[in-house]
Amino acid sequence: QVQLAESGGGLVQAGGSLRLSCAASGRTFSSYAMGWFRQAPGKEREFVAAISTSGGITSHADSVKGRFFIARDNAKNTVYLQMNNLKPEDTAVYYCAADPWVGVLRLSGYVYWGQGTQVTVSS
């Protein structure tokens, strides 16, 4: 129902910033809560941030709180992850995911995933 494509990853020095984008296809983007996840080699995939369908509610993992900020632009079918003060431990493949809702009813969790974009933070 929706295809997701991440972009904006790359190599950055510690203390630098990157802005990731996730472009979604279709006309139902506003029905999806959106999340960012990341996975480093040898580690489990972990939650990074999430945003509600209208953008009014956000959540960020403790490890990135105060440094990373999630936002969305429903007119552009795009969700963003602004990453500031990057640290080497932020190095990972970052994925966006879509979580369909109907009002207050969550349908099935994160069922649509992008291919990921690599973020590498050098020390």
PDB file of C-alpha atoms in Angstrom:
ATOM      1  CA  GLN A   1       0.000   0.000   0.000  1.00  0.00           C
ATOM      2  CA  VAL A   2       2.934   2.321   0.600  1.00  0.00           C
ATOM      3  CA  GLN A   3       6.551   2.353  -0.526  1.00  0.00           C
ATOM      4  CA  LEU A   4       9.203   4.147   1.491  1.00  0.00           C
ATOM      5  CA  ALA A   5      12.540   5.515   0.312  1.00  0.00           C
ATOM      6  CA  GLU A   6      15.145   6.911   2.697  1.00  0.00           C
ATOM      7  CA  SER A   7      17.807   9.421   1.713  1.00  0.00           C
ATOM      8  CA  GLY A   8      20.281  11.805   3.303  1.00  0.00           C
ATOM      9  CA  GLY A   9      22.696   9.395   4.910  1.00  0.00           C
ATOM     10  CA  GLY A  10      26.430   9.728   4.599  1.00  0.00           C
ATOM     11  CA  LEU A  11      29.723  10.201   6.386  1.00  0.00           C
ATOM     12  CA  VAL A  12      30.013  12.936   8.976  1.00  0.00           C
ATOM     13  CA  GLN A  13      32.449  13.817  11.744  1.00  0.00           C
ATOM     14  CA  ALA A  14      31.467  13.562  15.385  1.00  0.00           C
ATOM     15  CA  GLY A  15      29.576  16.663  16.439  1.00  0.00           C
ATOM     16  CA  GLY A  16      28.158  17.203  12.980  1.00  0.00           C
ATOM     17  CA  SER A  17      24.598  17.037  11.711  1.00  0.00           C
ATOM     18  CA  LEU A  18      22.612  15.160   9.093  1.00  0.00           C
ATOM     19  CA  ARG A  19      19.006  15.327   7.983  1.00  0.00           C
ATOM     20  CA  LEU A  20      17.410  12.096   6.824  1.00  0.00           C
ATOM     21  CA  SER A  21      14.325  12.072   4.634  1.00  0.00           C
ATOM     22  CA  CYS A  22      11.818   9.325   3.971  1.00  0.00           C
ATOM     23  CA  ALA A  23       9.540   9.793   0.979  1.00  0.00           C
ATOM     24  CA  ALA A  24       6.330   7.776   0.858  1.00  0.00           C
ATOM     25  CA  SER A  25       4.186   6.846  -2.101  1.00  0.00           C
ATOM     26  CA  GLY A  26       0.399   6.875  -2.261  1.00  0.00           C
ATOM     27  CA  ARG A  27      -2.459   9.039  -1.034  1.00  0.00           C
ATOM     28  CA  THR A  28      -2.800   7.599   2.465  1.00  0.00           C
ATOM     29  CA  PHE A  29       0.372   8.953   4.073  1.00  0.00           C
ATOM     30  CA  SER A  30      -1.604  10.912   6.669  1.00  0.00           C
ATOM     31  CA  SER A  31      -3.108   7.636   7.922  1.00  0.00           C
ATOM     32  CA  TYR A  32       0.303   6.335   8.957  1.00  0.00           C
ATOM     33  CA  ALA A  33       2.240   7.034  12.078  1.00  0.00           C
ATOM     34  CA  MET A  34       5.894   6.999  11.084  1.00  0.00           C
ATOM     35  CA  GLY A  35       8.975   5.745  12.830  1.00  0.00           C
ATOM     36  CA  TRP A  36      12.730   5.728  12.477  1.00  0.00           C
ATOM     37  CA  PHE A  37      14.786   2.706  13.492  1.00  0.00           C
ATOM     38  CA  ARG A  38      18.456   1.889  13.218  1.00  0.00           C
ATOM     39  CA  GLN A  39      20.639  -1.193  13.185  1.00  0.00           C
ATOM     40  CA  ALA A  40      24.382  -1.380  13.684  1.00  0.00           C
ATOM     41  CA  PRO A  41      26.425  -4.454  12.669  1.00  0.00           C
ATOM     42  CA  GLY A  42      26.073  -7.220  15.236  1.00  0.00           C
ATOM     43  CA  LYS A  43      23.296  -5.437  17.108  1.00  0.00           C
ATOM     44  CA  GLU A  44      19.526  -5.669  17.220  1.00  0.00           C
ATOM     45  CA  ARG A  45      17.405  -3.153  15.401  1.00  0.00           C
ATOM     46  CA  GLU A  46      16.435  -0.384  17.810  1.00  0.00           C
ATOM     47  CA  PHE A  47      13.784   2.271  17.946  1.00  0.00           C
ATOM     48  CA  VAL A  48      14.933   5.845  17.348  1.00  0.00           C
ATOM     49  CA  ALA A  49      11.883   8.093  17.020  1.00  0.00           C
ATOM     50  CA  ALA A  50       8.219   8.115  16.047  1.00  0.00           C
ATOM     51  CA  ILE A  51       5.604  10.662  15.078  1.00  0.00           C
ATOM     52  CA  SER A  52       1.815  10.483  15.062  1.00  0.00           C
ATOM     53  CA  THR A  53      -0.309  10.720  11.926  1.00  0.00           C
ATOM     54  CA  SER A  54      -0.815  14.477  12.189  1.00  0.00           C
ATOM     55  CA  GLY A  55       2.577  15.226  13.718  1.00  0.00           C
ATOM     56  CA  GLY A  56       1.182  16.346  17.056  1.00  0.00           C
ATOM     57  CA  ILE A  57       2.849  13.652  19.151  1.00  0.00           C
ATOM     58  CA  THR A  58       6.473  12.578  18.963  1.00  0.00           C
ATOM     59  CA  SER A  59       8.621  10.114  20.820  1.00  0.00           C
ATOM     60  CA  HIS A  60      12.397   9.743  20.891  1.00  0.00           C
ATOM     61  CA  ALA A  61      14.640   7.069  22.325  1.00  0.00           C
ATOM     62  CA  ASP A  62      16.585   8.088  25.419  1.00  0.00           C
ATOM     63  CA  SER A  63      19.850   7.608  23.547  1.00  0.00           C
ATOM     64  CA  VAL A  64      18.973  10.355  21.052  1.00  0.00           C
ATOM     65  CA  LYS A  65      16.697  12.612  23.094  1.00  0.00           C
ATOM     66  CA  GLY A  66      17.725  16.235  22.776  1.00  0.00           C
ATOM     67  CA  ARG A  67      19.886  15.517  19.738  1.00  0.00           C
ATOM     68  CA  PHE A  68      17.529  13.977  17.177  1.00  0.00           C
ATOM     69  CA  PHE A  69      14.174  15.406  16.130  1.00  0.00           C
ATOM     70  CA  ILE A  70      11.493  13.757  14.028  1.00  0.00           C
ATOM     71  CA  ALA A  71       9.097  15.783  11.872  1.00  0.00           C
ATOM     72  CA  ARG A  72       6.719  15.242   8.983  1.00  0.00           C
ATOM     73  CA  ASP A  73       5.201  17.153   6.100  1.00  0.00           C
ATOM     74  CA  ASN A  74       2.017  15.420   5.014  1.00  0.00           C
ATOM     75  CA  ALA A  75       1.661  17.688   1.983  1.00  0.00           C
ATOM     76  CA  LYS A  76       4.973  16.286   0.740  1.00  0.00           C
ATOM     77  CA  ASN A  77       4.435  12.704   1.932  1.00  0.00           C
ATOM     78  CA  THR A  78       7.739  12.947   3.759  1.00  0.00           C
ATOM     79  CA  VAL A  79       9.047  12.278   7.248  1.00  0.00           C
ATOM     80  CA  TYR A  80      12.374  13.663   8.449  1.00  0.00           C
ATOM     81  CA  LEU A  81      14.946  12.884  11.080  1.00  0.00           C
ATOM     82  CA  GLN A  82      17.145  15.822  12.013  1.00  0.00           C
ATOM     83  CA  MET A  83      20.270  14.460  13.687  1.00  0.00           C
ATOM     84  CA  ASN A  84      22.481  16.887  15.591  1.00  0.00           C
ATOM     85  CA  ASN A  85      25.641  16.433  17.647  1.00  0.00           C
ATOM     86  CA  LEU A  86      26.241  13.054  16.076  1.00  0.00           C
ATOM     87  CA  LYS A  87      28.355  10.522  17.931  1.00  0.00           C
ATOM     88  CA  PRO A  88      30.256   7.468  16.649  1.00  0.00           C
ATOM     89  CA  GLU A  89      27.732   5.235  18.403  1.00  0.00           C
ATOM     90  CA  ASP A  90      25.049   6.648  16.095  1.00  0.00           C
ATOM     91  CA  THR A  91      26.674   4.800  13.190  1.00  0.00           C
ATOM     92  CA  ALA A  92      24.066   2.443  11.733  1.00  0.00           C
ATOM     93  CA  VAL A  93      21.706   1.808   8.877  1.00  0.00           C
ATOM     94  CA  TYR A  94      18.643   3.957   9.455  1.00  0.00           C
ATOM     95  CA  TYR A  95      15.220   2.751   8.362  1.00  0.00           C
ATOM     96  CA  CYS A  96      11.876   4.478   8.205  1.00  0.00           C
ATOM     97  CA  ALA A  97       8.680   2.544   8.755  1.00  0.00           C
ATOM     98  CA  ALA A  98       4.940   3.134   8.448  1.00  0.00           C
ATOM     99  CA  ASP A  99       2.375   2.218  11.106  1.00  0.00           C
ATOM    100  CA  PRO A 100      -1.268   2.399   9.907  1.00  0.00           C
ATOM    101  CA  TRP A 101      -3.972   3.848  12.169  1.00  0.00           C
ATOM    102  CA  VAL A 102      -7.689   4.496  11.858  1.00  0.00           C
ATOM    103  CA  GLY A 103      -8.442   7.193  14.389  1.00  0.00           C
ATOM    104  CA  VAL A 104      -7.369   5.796  17.760  1.00  0.00           C
ATOM    105  CA  LEU A 105      -7.215   2.231  16.431  1.00  0.00           C
ATOM    106  CA  ARG A 106      -3.786   0.864  15.597  1.00  0.00           C
ATOM    107  CA  LEU A 107      -4.153  -1.673  12.835  1.00  0.00           C
ATOM    108  CA  SER A 108      -1.029  -3.811  12.625  1.00  0.00           C
ATOM    109  CA  GLY A 109       2.065  -1.982  13.819  1.00  0.00           C
ATOM    110  CA  TYR A 110       5.029  -1.180  11.601  1.00  0.00           C
ATOM    111  CA  VAL A 111       4.319  -3.176   8.459  1.00  0.00           C
ATOM    112  CA  TYR A 112       6.007  -1.096   5.739  1.00  0.00           C
ATOM    113  CA  TRP A 113       9.754  -0.536   5.741  1.00  0.00           C
ATOM    114  CA  GLY A 114      12.238   1.303   3.574  1.00  0.00           C
ATOM    115  CA  GLN A 115      15.533  -0.078   2.325  1.00  0.00           C
ATOM    116  CA  GLY A 116      17.597   1.974   4.743  1.00  0.00           C
ATOM    117  CA  THR A 117      20.294   4.608   4.468  1.00  0.00           C
ATOM    118  CA  GLN A 118      23.784   4.351   5.950  1.00  0.00           C
ATOM    119  CA  VAL A 119      24.935   6.886   8.522  1.00  0.00           C
ATOM    120  CA  THR A 120      28.596   6.764   9.504  1.00  0.00           C
ATOM    121  CA  VAL A 121      29.997   9.049  12.192  1.00  0.00           C
ATOM    122  CA  SER A 122      33.767   9.263  12.406  1.00  0.00           C
ATOM    123  CA  SER A 123      35.739  10.212  15.507  1.00  0.00           C
TER     124      SER A 123
END
